[in-house]
Structures are given as structure tokens and as C-alpha cells.
Amino acid sequence: MKTKIKGKFVIGYDGNDHVIIENGEVVYEEEEIVYVGHRYEGNVDSCIDAGNSVVSPGFIDLNALGDIDHDIIHIDADNAKQKNLLWSEEYYQNGYREFMTKEEEEFKSLYAYTQLILHGVTTAMPITSVLYKRWAETYEELEAAAHHAGKLGLRMYMGPSYQSGMRVVKPNGEINVYWNEEEGRKGLSRAINFVRNFDGAYNGLIKGMLAPERIETQTPDSLEQTKYYSQELGCPVRLHSAQGKFEYHEIHRRYNKTPIRFLYDLGFLGERTAIPHAHWISDYSKANIGEGNDLELLKETNTTVIHCPLIIGRHSSALETFKKYKEQGINVAMGTDTFPPDFFQNIRSATLVSRILEGNPEGSTYADFFRAATIGGAEYLGREDLGRLAPGAKADIIVVDLEGYHLGTIDDPIRTMFMSGSGRDVKMSIINGRIVMKDRKVPHVDLGEIRAKGQAYFNKMRLGYKERDYQHLTDDQLFNPSFRRMKKNEKAKL
């Protein structure tokens, strides 16, 4: 079966960079693109006329939300309140537990993955929170997630997370890492088994990866073992590092090194290693300790940085700067990390912050970040067949509608869609030659039912914070309503 897609603008690839093809066409046969240009002379079995739209490679999300977001609870909490949202020493010592049921944990990925598809993500590397977990992800929930992804048709790199420690708040408000190294060893073993069992599943859509939790909850031995098995299994590894004040200072306290230098000396960095968010580095403006040149270490080892601008901006941080990292020769890919998994919001935020810091749009254009969200991710994955529309590439294609009145007048298609559009403007998604979303509908999925179950999951997850809070605050104290809640018999007045 050969299928042709026609659109007002096609974002093709000329062997070196993306190119704009006005009134262009993309033809794919089964799972592979066979033609990209102005007019295909051969016969096709079907034709999709996308009209006034952008036909684009799908987004590669290397830090994709794999559960139901908890950041809406954290986003307006001040620095003191953030401690209330972690584990208390009392909770830890009384025996942490699995808060959600097995069925609920298996459901959450279905909710998350349909959101990714609706927002134009065609390749994802998921991340989930461990705050409301007993310890880390289980094999069973990742097994269910793999089946959800496979049936939905989403291209995924995945594996259960693991950690040897947990951040815990003591009664005096001090944050420490409490250790359980046996949990870390069991978690790594689960992850290795998952990669061996699922790598290549669903006609190659599911690929394995190793996902140790954040650096401060890892032992050197766990990281060395992770690197060893990453090489043995031939799979990528992702580790959250250089992402916050506590972590940066904790690693420096333990090893007298920055997190990036610690990983470099351990031999952990490399071309199959990706680091979200990697902005707390030796010359970061908020870092008052730490020597050396972390950017040089990232460049030397060909380590990829996964930039997630929306989530770090929400929490008062920024990459300093995207242009600087790229000029240093570092591969920068992108992730959404939080809800919504909207690359339009992320790219818009990223350009804004980078321009403010640089004082110049050069190196921080929408096109620069679009490359990171497509080619940058593909480079890290070692996939020349992803992140671009060209013959021989996988048929991972999205269609962005330009008909919406909210988009305003149409100029350059990249500038128009990222300046004024959102993930809701993605009207079709094709992955591996299969239409996985059309007109905001996902085949064989009742989004209304999933939405209701997702809200029930969130409501229950929210209750867990009260159980873990070291000060046992009331609902209004802990969850910080935007405005005072009106009492039942109270009326509004001037």
C-alpha cells in the first residue's frame, strides 16, 4: 500500500537540514517514506489531502510524561512548601507502601500515551514520578505500558526506573537521602530483564532503555552497573542530573565534584547517555561552588542534553543557554517532562528564555528548537530514519492544521505554528505508516472514559501527599488554593 499526503507546507529534509516544500507531497509505502517533494509521478493506493496545513516529522520526546501529572500540585508551592510534598521521615520509617492498586498503575500509562499521541509525539522515552510509589516502577506496570504503547502504535524507548535511595524530610525540615541499596539492585535487575524481554516488540516499535532515577538517589556501583549493561544490551541510558540546588550541593558534598564531573570520572557519560536537564553546571549563575568546565566534559563524551524548558521554567530555572550549549558542540534534544506534553508551548518558552538571556534571537529561533525536537532526538537514539521526512525514513508524520482563526495570518510555517499554535492543532498523527490519531480521535479508545478514570487516579494520588507530609498540614495549607474557597452558604458581593 502506497499512501500520499498533500499539504500547503511539507517540512522535508535535504540530507543536511529541514527544508520547506510549499504545496508538497509525502508518499510512504507500509512503514517507510519513499518520496518527499512537489509532485509524485507514480501511482498510489490512497491520497490524503491535508489542505492548509503543515506536514511535519513527528516530535521526539526524550523525557515524556508517562503517568498522570503531579506537577500541578507542586507548581505554586514555595521553597518551604516543597518540603511538605516529599516523603517524611515518619512515613519512611513506618514502612512506605504502594499507594495505588496494580490496575491503577497499569492504567496511568494509557492515559499518558494517548496524550502524547494527541500532541504530535511519535517517539517517546517516558518518565514517571516515584513520589507516590512504594519505591520505583515495577516490572508489571512497564509491561502493561509496553502493551498500551504497542496497541496504540506509539514508538517507545522504555524500561522501569530504579533507585537506591529516596529524598526524605526530617522533623526539623532538613532533607536527606535515605538508602536502601537492595531496592536499587532489584530495580536494576528488573530493568535488565525488561530490556531483554521487550526490546524489538510490536514490530520494533518498543525498544529498551535503562532509566535510573535522579543522580542523588544512585550509588556509584549502581551507575557503573547501569553503564555496563547499557553497553552489553546495546540500549540507551537516561539519568536526571544537574537539575536542582539540592542535588547539585548533595553530590558536591559527597564527592567534592559537580554532578557532571562525578559522572565523567565514573565513565558514565557517552554518546548513548542522555542527561535531563543539565543546567546546574559549573558555571551556572546560581551555583556558587564547583570547578571545571562541565560543558567541555559533555562535548568530549558526546553526551546528549535533554532540554525541558517548560518544567524548569515553572520552577525558576533556565538553561544558560541553548545557544551556548549548541555552540559548544553538544547535542541538545528535547523533552516535555510535564503536562501538557505540548512541544508548541515548550518551544515557545525555550525561545523566549534563551533570547532574554542572550539578548539576541540568533541561535534561539523556532527553527533551532524544532531541530532539537526532531533531529536532536534522533541523533541521540542513533536513528537516521527518525526525526525527518525523507526517502528511507520511517513514516512518522504529523499534520498541523493552519485553518484555525487563532493562528492569525500565515507567514513562515515554522514561525506561525510555534508562535501561535498548540498541540491541539495537530489533527493527524502517523507512526510507522499507521494512522494513530485523526481529527483528535484515537482509534478504539474512548477518551471520555479515560479522562474520567484519569481524574479519579489524580484525586487518589493527591491524598497520598497528606499521608507523607512531615508537618501534616490541612488541605488548604498543603495544596495552596489560588484563592480562598467560598463557604457553602456564602454569597459573592461587591
GROMACS .gro file of C-alpha atoms in nm:
model
  494
    1MET     CA    1   0.000   0.000   0.000
    2LYS     CA    2   0.129   0.341  -0.103
    3THR     CA    3  -0.022   0.649   0.059
    4LYS     CA    4   0.027   1.011  -0.047
    5ILE     CA    5  -0.020   1.309   0.183
    6LYS     CA    6  -0.054   1.657   0.031
    7GLY     CA    7  -0.028   1.978   0.231
    8LYS     CA    8   0.022   2.352   0.195
    9PHE     CA    9   0.364   2.313   0.357
   10VAL     CA   10   0.575   1.999   0.390
   11ILE     CA   11   0.883   2.006   0.614
   12GLY     CA   12   1.119   1.784   0.417
   13TYR     CA   13   1.486   1.702   0.464
   14ASP     CA   14   1.763   1.762   0.211
   15GLY     CA   15   2.028   1.536   0.366
   16ASN     CA   16   2.161   1.816   0.584
   17ASP     CA   17   1.870   2.010   0.732
   18HIS     CA   18   1.495   2.057   0.723
   19VAL     CA   19   1.355   2.235   0.417
   20ILE     CA   20   1.015   2.390   0.343
   21ILE     CA   21   0.829   2.250   0.043
   22GLU     CA   22   0.528   2.462  -0.047
   23ASN     CA   23   0.236   2.261  -0.186
   24GLY     CA   24   0.438   1.949  -0.116
   25GLU     CA   25   0.374   1.576  -0.103
   26VAL     CA   26   0.494   1.286   0.109
   27VAL     CA   27   0.450   0.929  -0.012
   28TYR     CA   28   0.503   0.629   0.211
   29GLU     CA   29   0.473   0.257   0.149
   30GLU     CA   30   0.391   0.044   0.451
   31GLU     CA   31   0.617   0.188   0.726
   32GLU     CA   32   0.873   0.374   0.512
   33ILE     CA   33   0.875   0.705   0.327
   34VAL     CA   34   0.953   0.666  -0.045
   35TYR     CA   35   0.914   1.022  -0.174
   36VAL     CA   36   0.913   1.381  -0.049
   37GLY     CA   37   0.879   1.671  -0.295
   38HIS     CA   38   0.639   1.871  -0.509
   39ARG     CA   39   0.476   1.612  -0.735
   40TYR     CA   40   0.494   1.234  -0.719
   41GLU     CA   41   0.466   1.082  -1.065
   42GLY     CA   42   0.394   0.724  -0.959
   43ASN     CA   43   0.069   0.553  -0.866
   44VAL     CA   44  -0.062   0.546  -0.508
   45ASP     CA   45  -0.335   0.344  -0.340
   46SER     CA   46  -0.476   0.632  -0.138
   47CYS     CA   47  -0.434   1.006  -0.106
   48ILE     CA   48  -0.481   1.226   0.199
   49ASP     CA   49  -0.534   1.592   0.112
   50ALA     CA   50  -0.436   1.774   0.433
   51GLY     CA   51  -0.519   2.113   0.279
   52ASN     CA   52  -0.399   2.424   0.460
   53SER     CA   53  -0.162   2.251   0.697
   54VAL     CA   54   0.197   2.174   0.786
   55VAL     CA   55   0.304   1.815   0.718
   56SER     CA   56   0.593   1.758   0.953
   57PRO     CA   57   0.807   1.490   1.112
   58GLY     CA   58   0.662   1.395   1.450
   59PHE     CA   59   0.821   1.515   1.771
   60ILE     CA   60   1.076   1.304   1.960
   61ASP     CA   61   1.010   1.344   2.331
   62LEU     CA   62   1.302   1.205   2.532
   63ASN     CA   63   1.156   1.297   2.871
   64ALA     CA   64   0.789   1.227   2.814
   65LEU     CA   65   0.534   1.219   3.093
   66GLY     CA   66   0.439   0.853   3.139
   67ASP     CA   67   0.182   0.894   3.414
   68ILE     CA   68  -0.075   1.146   3.542
   69ASP     CA   69   0.099   1.470   3.625
   70HIS     CA   70   0.166   1.571   3.985
   71ASP     CA   71   0.337   1.900   3.897
   72ILE     CA   72   0.007   2.088   3.910
   73ILE     CA   73   0.027   2.027   4.287
   74HIS     CA   74   0.390   2.147   4.307
   75ILE     CA   75   0.385   2.440   4.067
   76ASP     CA   76   0.279   2.720   4.304
   77ALA     CA   77   0.436   2.574   4.619
   78ASP     CA   78   0.712   2.796   4.759
   79ASN     CA   79   1.050   2.660   4.864
   80ALA     CA   80   0.933   2.578   5.217
   81LYS     CA   81   0.615   2.409   5.096
   82GLN     CA   82   0.807   2.191   4.852
   83LYS     CA   83   0.940   2.000   5.153
   84ASN     CA   84   0.585   1.911   5.254
   85LEU     CA   85   0.541   1.738   4.919
   86LEU     CA   86   0.831   1.495   4.973
   87TRP     CA   87   0.847   1.187   5.196
   88SER     CA   88   0.860   1.246   5.570
   89GLU     CA   89   1.097   1.054   5.794
   90GLU     CA   90   0.791   0.924   5.980
   91TYR     CA   91   0.643   0.783   5.659
   92TYR     CA   92   0.976   0.625   5.561
   93GLN     CA   93   1.034   0.462   5.898
   94ASN     CA   94   0.677   0.334   5.929
   95GLY     CA   95   0.720   0.137   5.607
   96TYR     CA   96   0.647   0.303   5.276
   97ARG     CA   97   0.379   0.134   5.071
   98GLU     CA   98   0.228   0.108   4.725
   99PHE     CA   99  -0.046   0.370   4.731
  100MET     CA  100  -0.222   0.287   4.405
  101THR     CA  101  -0.360  -0.051   4.305
  102LYS     CA  102  -0.198  -0.269   4.040
  103GLU     CA  103  -0.483  -0.187   3.799
  104GLU     CA  104  -0.448   0.186   3.858
  105GLU     CA  105  -0.073   0.175   3.797
  106GLU     CA  106  -0.130  -0.017   3.476
  107PHE     CA  107  -0.391   0.236   3.363
  108LYS     CA  108  -0.184   0.553   3.408
  109SER     CA  109   0.035   0.488   3.103
  110LEU     CA  110  -0.269   0.453   2.877
  111TYR     CA  111  -0.381   0.798   2.988
  112ALA     CA  112  -0.032   0.942   2.933
  113TYR     CA  113   0.035   0.780   2.597
  114THR     CA  114  -0.293   0.895   2.442
  115GLN     CA  115  -0.197   1.248   2.549
  116LEU     CA  116   0.140   1.214   2.376
  117ILE     CA  117  -0.024   1.100   2.052
  118LEU     CA  118  -0.275   1.384   2.061
  119HIS     CA  119   0.011   1.634   2.094
  120GLY     CA  120   0.208   1.507   1.795
  121VAL     CA  121   0.469   1.296   1.975
  122THR     CA  122   0.566   1.000   1.759
  123THR     CA  123   0.870   0.874   1.953
  124ALA     CA  124   0.887   0.891   2.331
  125MET     CA  125   1.109   0.797   2.622
  126PRO     CA  126   0.874   0.809   2.922
  127ILE     CA  127   0.936   0.919   3.279
  128THR     CA  128   0.706   0.874   3.578
  129SER     CA  129   0.713   1.007   3.932
  130VAL     CA  130   0.830   0.790   4.221
  131LEU     CA  131   0.696   1.026   4.488
  132TYR     CA  132   0.374   0.829   4.520
  133LYS     CA  133   0.532   0.490   4.452
  134ARG     CA  134   0.633   0.235   4.713
  135TRP     CA  135   0.987   0.280   4.580
  136ALA     CA  136   1.017   0.282   4.199
  137GLU     CA  137   0.842   0.145   3.892
  138THR     CA  138   0.751  -0.222   3.887
  139TYR     CA  139   0.810  -0.465   3.605
  140GLU     CA  140   0.434  -0.525   3.578
  141GLU     CA  141   0.341  -0.161   3.521
  142LEU     CA  142   0.609  -0.127   3.249
  143GLU     CA  143   0.487  -0.448   3.090
  144ALA     CA  144   0.136  -0.301   3.079
  145ALA     CA  145   0.278   0.026   2.947
  146ALA     CA  146   0.459  -0.154   2.665
  147HIS     CA  147   0.136  -0.323   2.561
  148HIS     CA  148  -0.054   0.007   2.572
  149ALA     CA  149   0.211   0.174   2.356
  150GLY     CA  150   0.225  -0.116   2.113
  151LYS     CA  151  -0.152  -0.130   2.066
  152LEU     CA  152  -0.177   0.248   2.028
  153GLY     CA  153   0.108   0.239   1.776
  154LEU     CA  154   0.342   0.472   1.968
  155ARG     CA  155   0.717   0.436   1.915
  156MET     CA  156   0.877   0.400   2.259
  157TYR     CA  157   1.212   0.358   2.435
  158MET     CA  158   1.131   0.234   2.783
  159GLY     CA  159   1.227   0.043   3.096
  160PRO     CA  160   1.133   0.050   3.467
  161SER     CA  161   1.305   0.311   3.682
  162TYR     CA  162   1.516   0.216   3.982
  163GLN     CA  163   1.694   0.386   4.271
  164SER     CA  164   1.899   0.304   4.577
  165GLY     CA  165   1.784   0.599   4.786
  166MET     CA  166   1.497   0.837   4.848
  167ARG     CA  167   1.488   1.204   4.947
  168VAL     CA  168   1.335   1.224   5.295
  169VAL     CA  169   1.240   1.526   5.510
  170LYS     CA  170   1.337   1.507   5.876
  171PRO     CA  171   1.115   1.659   6.150
  172ASN     CA  172   1.330   1.973   6.153
  173GLY     CA  173   1.277   2.025   5.779
  174GLU     CA  174   1.622   1.904   5.672
  175ILE     CA  175   1.629   1.694   5.354
  176ASN     CA  176   1.849   1.385   5.348
  177VAL     CA  177   1.880   1.084   5.120
  178TYR     CA  178   1.788   0.761   5.300
  179TRP     CA  179   1.938   0.450   5.145
  180ASN     CA  180   1.810   0.103   5.057
  181GLU     CA  181   2.070  -0.039   4.821
  182GLU     CA  182   1.894  -0.374   4.792
  183GLU     CA  183   1.597  -0.198   4.632
  184GLY     CA  184   1.839  -0.047   4.382
  185ARG     CA  185   1.990  -0.384   4.292
  186LYS     CA  186   1.647  -0.541   4.248
  187GLY     CA  187   1.535  -0.248   4.035
  188LEU     CA  188   1.833  -0.272   3.801
  189SER     CA  189   1.770  -0.645   3.765
  190ARG     CA  190   1.406  -0.576   3.672
  191ALA     CA  191   1.517  -0.320   3.416
  192ILE     CA  192   1.766  -0.560   3.255
  193ASN     CA  193   1.501  -0.831   3.230
  194PHE     CA  194   1.255  -0.587   3.077
  195VAL     CA  195   1.500  -0.482   2.805
  196ARG     CA  196   1.581  -0.844   2.724
  197ASN     CA  197   1.214  -0.937   2.705
  198PHE     CA  198   1.066  -0.636   2.524
  199ASP     CA  199   1.337  -0.484   2.304
  200GLY     CA  200   1.202  -0.510   1.948
  201ALA     CA  201   0.843  -0.591   2.049
  202TYR     CA  202   0.548  -0.477   1.839
  203ASN     CA  203   0.738  -0.487   1.511
  204GLY     CA  204   1.024  -0.285   1.656
  205LEU     CA  205   0.813  -0.002   1.799
  206ILE     CA  206   0.914  -0.091   2.155
  207LYS     CA  207   1.283  -0.055   2.237
  208GLY     CA  208   1.455  -0.098   2.570
  209MET     CA  209   1.637   0.168   2.770
  210LEU     CA  210   1.778   0.198   3.123
  211ALA     CA  211   1.625   0.466   3.343
  212PRO     CA  212   1.799   0.508   3.679
  213GLU     CA  213   1.622   0.770   3.889
  214ARG     CA  214   1.784   1.103   3.969
  215ILE     CA  215   2.157   1.107   4.039
  216GLU     CA  216   2.140   1.182   4.411
  217THR     CA  217   1.950   0.856   4.473
  218GLN     CA  218   2.209   0.641   4.294
  219THR     CA  219   2.524   0.478   4.432
  220PRO     CA  220   2.844   0.478   4.225
  221ASP     CA  221   2.812   0.099   4.194
  222SER     CA  222   2.458   0.124   4.057
  223LEU     CA  223   2.568   0.380   3.798
  224GLU     CA  224   2.868   0.171   3.693
  225GLN     CA  225   2.646  -0.136   3.657
  226THR     CA  226   2.396   0.069   3.457
  227LYS     CA  227   2.666   0.180   3.215
  228TYR     CA  228   2.795  -0.176   3.182
  229TYR     CA  229   2.454  -0.319   3.098
  230SER     CA  230   2.373  -0.031   2.866
  231GLN     CA  231   2.673  -0.135   2.658
  232GLU     CA  232   2.604  -0.508   2.688
  233LEU     CA  233   2.238  -0.471   2.588
  234GLY     CA  234   2.306  -0.203   2.328
  235CYS     CA  235   2.043   0.028   2.473
  236PRO     CA  236   2.044   0.397   2.567
  237VAL     CA  237   2.051   0.521   2.925
  238ARG     CA  238   1.898   0.837   3.071
  239LEU     CA  239   1.977   0.989   3.411
  240HIS     CA  240   1.833   1.308   3.558
  241SER     CA  241   2.128   1.513   3.673
  242ALA     CA  242   2.244   1.873   3.720
  243GLN     CA  243   1.880   1.971   3.761
  244GLY     CA  244   1.846   2.134   4.103
  245LYS     CA  245   2.006   2.303   4.401
  246PHE     CA  246   1.968   2.015   4.648
  247GLU     CA  247   2.111   1.758   4.408
  248TYR     CA  248   2.399   1.979   4.297
  249HIS     CA  249   2.510   2.053   4.651
  250GLU     CA  250   2.449   1.697   4.773
  251ILE     CA  251   2.673   1.548   4.504
  252HIS     CA  252   2.938   1.813   4.570
  253ARG     CA  253   2.920   1.737   4.945
  254ARG     CA  254   2.968   1.363   4.886
  255TYR     CA  255   3.236   1.372   4.617
  256ASN     CA  256   3.369   1.730   4.605
  257LYS     CA  257   3.269   1.741   4.237
  258THR     CA  258   2.988   1.878   4.025
  259PRO     CA  259   2.733   1.614   3.920
  260ILE     CA  260   2.861   1.622   3.560
  261ARG     CA  261   3.225   1.586   3.671
  262PHE     CA  262   3.126   1.298   3.901
  263LEU     CA  263   2.958   1.117   3.610
  264TYR     CA  264   3.254   1.189   3.381
  265ASP     CA  265   3.506   1.045   3.629
  266LEU     CA  266   3.281   0.742   3.675
  267GLY     CA  267   3.285   0.677   3.298
  268PHE     CA  268   2.907   0.715   3.284
  269LEU     CA  269   2.882   0.983   3.016
  270GLY     CA  270   2.884   0.891   2.648
  271GLU     CA  271   2.702   0.901   2.317
  272ARG     CA  272   2.426   0.666   2.439
  273THR     CA  273   2.383   0.862   2.763
  274ALA     CA  274   2.131   1.146   2.790
  275ILE     CA  275   2.104   1.391   3.077
  276PRO     CA  276   1.787   1.584   3.152
  277HIS     CA  277   1.815   1.875   3.242
  278ALA     CA  278   2.186   1.950   3.277
  279HIS     CA  279   2.152   2.321   3.352
  280TRP     CA  280   2.300   2.320   3.706
  281ILE     CA  281   2.659   2.306   3.584
  282SER     CA  282   2.991   2.451   3.695
  283ASP     CA  283   2.928   2.799   3.554
  284TYR     CA  284   2.553   2.815   3.619
  285SER     CA  285   2.460   3.155   3.765
  286LYS     CA  286   2.307   3.004   4.081
  287ALA     CA  287   2.597   2.765   4.150
  288ASN     CA  288   2.840   2.918   4.399
  289ILE     CA  289   3.059   2.609   4.425
  290GLY     CA  290   3.206   2.368   4.172
  291GLU     CA  291   3.508   2.399   3.947
  292GLY     CA  292   3.594   2.293   3.595
  293ASN     CA  293   3.413   2.312   3.263
  294ASP     CA  294   3.111   2.082   3.260
  295LEU     CA  295   3.015   2.177   2.905
  296GLU     CA  296   3.354   2.062   2.783
  297LEU     CA  297   3.300   1.725   2.954
  298LEU     CA  298   2.960   1.685   2.788
  299LYS     CA  299   3.109   1.773   2.450
  300GLU     CA  300   3.413   1.545   2.489
  301THR     CA  301   3.195   1.243   2.569
  302ASN     CA  302   2.925   1.319   2.306
  303THR     CA  303   2.664   1.314   2.582
  304THR     CA  304   2.317   1.441   2.489
  305VAL     CA  305   2.139   1.706   2.697
  306ILE     CA  306   1.760   1.678   2.705
  307HIS     CA  307   1.621   2.029   2.736
  308CYS     CA  308   1.278   2.055   2.904
  309PRO     CA  309   1.221   2.432   2.912
  310LEU     CA  310   0.863   2.444   3.037
  311ILE     CA  311   0.912   2.239   3.355
  312ILE     CA  312   1.239   2.404   3.463
  313GLY     CA  313   1.095   2.747   3.389
  314ARG     CA  314   0.796   2.672   3.608
  315HIS     CA  315   1.041   2.604   3.889
  316SER     CA  316   1.251   2.918   3.846
  317SER     CA  317   1.537   2.776   3.639
  318ALA     CA  318   1.664   2.802   3.284
  319LEU     CA  319   1.926   2.658   3.054
  320GLU     CA  320   2.210   2.913   3.028
  321THR     CA  321   2.180   2.899   2.731
  322PHE     CA  322   2.058   2.676   2.450
  323LYS     CA  323   2.275   2.871   2.205
  324LYS     CA  324   2.579   2.832   2.430
  325TYR     CA  325   2.536   2.455   2.456
  326LYS     CA  326   2.494   2.420   2.080
  327GLU     CA  327   2.795   2.640   2.003
  328GLN     CA  328   2.997   2.420   2.237
  329GLY     CA  329   2.915   2.128   2.008
  330ILE     CA  330   2.674   1.950   2.245
  331ASN     CA  331   2.380   1.757   2.102
  332VAL     CA  332   2.064   1.902   2.255
  333ALA     CA  333   1.737   1.711   2.226
  334MET     CA  334   1.406   1.799   2.385
  335GLY     CA  335   1.153   1.662   2.630
  336THR     CA  336   0.823   1.784   2.768
  337ASP     CA  337   0.851   1.622   3.114
  338THR     CA  338   0.522   1.763   3.241
  339PHE     CA  339   0.162   1.820   3.141
  340PRO     CA  340   0.068   1.917   2.882
  341PRO     CA  341   0.319   1.731   2.661
  342ASP     CA  342   0.297   2.021   2.419
  343PHE     CA  343   0.604   2.096   2.207
  344PHE     CA  344   0.449   2.421   2.088
  345GLN     CA  345   0.442   2.553   2.446
  346ASN     CA  346   0.789   2.416   2.515
  347ILE     CA  347   0.950   2.562   2.205
  348ARG     CA  348   0.777   2.896   2.260
  349SER     CA  349   0.902   2.904   2.621
  350ALA     CA  350   1.251   2.795   2.519
  351THR     CA  351   1.297   3.064   2.256
  352LEU     CA  352   1.167   3.333   2.489
  353VAL     CA  353   1.401   3.245   2.779
  354SER     CA  354   1.706   3.190   2.558
  355ARG     CA  355   1.654   3.524   2.381
  356ILE     CA  356   1.619   3.707   2.712
  357LEU     CA  357   1.945   3.556   2.839
  358GLU     CA  358   2.133   3.602   2.511
  359GLY     CA  359   1.986   3.939   2.418
  360ASN     CA  360   1.962   3.817   2.060
  361PRO     CA  361   1.738   3.574   1.866
  362GLU     CA  362   2.038   3.426   1.683
  363GLY     CA  363   2.079   3.062   1.782
  364SER     CA  364   1.745   3.065   1.966
  365THR     CA  365   1.495   3.067   1.681
  366TYR     CA  366   1.191   2.842   1.647
  367ALA     CA  367   1.382   2.653   1.379
  368ASP     CA  368   1.672   2.589   1.617
  369PHE     CA  369   1.442   2.427   1.872
  370PHE     CA  370   1.244   2.240   1.605
  371ARG     CA  371   1.571   2.074   1.503
  372ALA     CA  372   1.632   1.976   1.865
  373ALA     CA  373   1.280   1.828   1.892
  374THR     CA  374   1.334   1.616   1.581
  375ILE     CA  375   1.692   1.565   1.458
  376GLY     CA  376   1.848   1.613   1.803
  377GLY     CA  377   1.644   1.330   1.949
  378ALA     CA  378   1.711   1.104   1.653
  379GLU     CA  379   2.086   1.166   1.680
  380TYR     CA  380   2.091   1.050   2.043
  381LEU     CA  381   1.889   0.739   1.956
  382GLY     CA  382   2.126   0.662   1.668
  383ARG     CA  383   1.830   0.670   1.429
  384GLU     CA  384   1.887   0.839   1.093
  385ASP     CA  385   1.543   0.707   0.998
  386LEU     CA  386   1.362   0.926   1.256
  387GLY     CA  387   1.307   1.298   1.302
  388ARG     CA  388   1.292   1.386   0.931
  389LEU     CA  389   1.079   1.339   0.622
  390ALA     CA  390   1.298   1.184   0.354
  391PRO     CA  391   1.306   0.863   0.148
  392GLY     CA  392   1.419   0.576   0.368
  393ALA     CA  393   1.295   0.735   0.691
  394LYS     CA  394   1.016   0.584   0.895
  395ALA     CA  395   0.670   0.716   0.816
  396ASP     CA  396   0.638   0.910   1.143
  397ILE     CA  397   0.437   1.210   1.026
  398ILE     CA  398   0.211   1.469   1.187
  399VAL     CA  399  -0.028   1.715   1.027
  400VAL     CA  400  -0.069   2.056   1.194
  401ASP     CA  401  -0.385   2.242   1.095
  402LEU     CA  402  -0.336   2.605   0.985
  403GLU     CA  403  -0.707   2.681   0.942
  404GLY     CA  404  -0.767   2.795   1.299
  405TYR     CA  405  -0.861   3.163   1.332
  406HIS     CA  406  -0.642   3.183   1.644
  407LEU     CA  407  -0.331   3.126   1.431
  408GLY     CA  408  -0.373   3.462   1.261
  409THR     CA  409  -0.211   3.533   0.927
  410ILE     CA  410   0.024   3.271   0.786
  411ASP     CA  411   0.388   3.361   0.736
  412ASP     CA  412   0.671   3.111   0.752
  413PRO     CA  413   0.506   2.781   0.861
  414ILE     CA  414   0.755   2.706   1.140
  415ARG     CA  415   0.725   3.055   1.289
  416THR     CA  416   0.348   3.060   1.252
  417MET     CA  417   0.275   2.728   1.418
  418PHE     CA  418   0.515   2.775   1.709
  419MET     CA  419   0.429   3.137   1.773
  420SER     CA  420   0.052   3.092   1.772
  421GLY     CA  421  -0.029   2.722   1.772
  422SER     CA  422  -0.060   2.446   2.031
  423GLY     CA  423  -0.070   2.070   2.048
  424ARG     CA  424  -0.445   2.090   1.989
  425ASP     CA  425  -0.372   2.199   1.631
  426VAL     CA  426  -0.226   1.857   1.550
  427LYS     CA  427  -0.508   1.694   1.354
  428MET     CA  428  -0.338   1.374   1.237
  429SER     CA  429  -0.053   1.155   1.352
  430ILE     CA  430   0.100   0.867   1.158
  431ILE     CA  431   0.357   0.638   1.320
  432ASN     CA  432   0.535   0.363   1.128
  433GLY     CA  433   0.285   0.414   0.846
  434ARG     CA  434  -0.021   0.367   1.070
  435ILE     CA  435  -0.272   0.645   1.139
  436VAL     CA  436  -0.281   0.656   1.519
  437MET     CA  437  -0.485   0.976   1.550
  438LYS     CA  438  -0.716   1.159   1.312
  439ASP     CA  439  -0.933   1.462   1.382
  440ARG     CA  440  -0.836   1.447   1.752
  441LYS     CA  441  -0.965   1.091   1.786
  442VAL     CA  442  -0.754   0.787   1.874
  443PRO     CA  443  -0.889   0.467   1.714
  444HIS     CA  444  -1.056   0.219   1.951
  445VAL     CA  445  -1.003   0.447   2.252
  446ASP     CA  446  -1.283   0.617   2.448
  447LEU     CA  447  -1.111   0.936   2.554
  448GLY     CA  448  -1.406   1.042   2.769
  449GLU     CA  449  -1.382   0.725   2.974
  450ILE     CA  450  -1.004   0.759   3.008
  451ARG     CA  451  -1.044   1.123   3.117
  452ALA     CA  452  -1.284   1.024   3.398
  453LYS     CA  453  -1.055   0.743   3.517
  454GLY     CA  454  -0.758   0.979   3.499
  455GLN     CA  455  -0.930   1.230   3.726
  456ALA     CA  456  -1.012   0.955   3.977
  457TYR     CA  457  -0.648   0.845   3.971
  458PHE     CA  458  -0.528   1.200   4.032
  459ASN     CA  459  -0.770   1.255   4.319
  460LYS     CA  460  -0.642   0.943   4.493
  461MET     CA  461  -0.278   1.026   4.422
  462ARG     CA  462  -0.333   1.370   4.577
  463LEU     CA  463  -0.445   1.212   4.905
  464GLY     CA  464  -0.108   1.040   4.936
  465TYR     CA  465   0.063   1.374   4.994
  466LYS     CA  466  -0.124   1.417   5.322
  467GLU     CA  467  -0.002   1.079   5.442
  468ARG     CA  468   0.361   1.163   5.360
  469ASP     CA  469   0.371   1.528   5.474
  470TYR     CA  470   0.618   1.580   5.759
  471GLN     CA  471   0.401   1.855   5.917
  472HIS     CA  472   0.057   1.700   5.849
  473LEU     CA  473  -0.086   2.025   5.711
  474THR     CA  474  -0.455   2.073   5.630
  475ASP     CA  475  -0.580   2.055   5.271
  476ASP     CA  476  -0.579   2.432   5.223
  477GLN     CA  477  -0.234   2.465   5.381
  478LEU     CA  478  -0.081   2.182   5.180
  479PHE     CA  479  -0.246   2.230   4.842
  480ASN     CA  480  -0.245   2.611   4.839
  481PRO     CA  481  -0.569   2.712   4.658
  482SER     CA  482  -0.527   3.006   4.420
  483PHE     CA  483  -0.798   3.199   4.607
  484ARG     CA  484  -0.995   3.147   4.926
  485ARG     CA  485  -1.267   2.886   4.885
  486MET     CA  486  -1.615   3.025   4.941
  487LYS     CA  487  -1.819   2.856   5.213
  488LYS     CA  488  -2.140   2.675   5.112
  489ASN     CA  489  -2.382   2.938   5.248
  490GLU     CA  490  -2.168   3.236   5.147
  491LYS     CA  491  -2.261   3.464   4.854
  492ALA     CA  492  -2.046   3.683   4.634
  493LYS     CA  493  -2.077   4.062   4.680
  494LEU     CA  494  -1.931   4.391   4.563
   0.00000   0.00000   0.00000
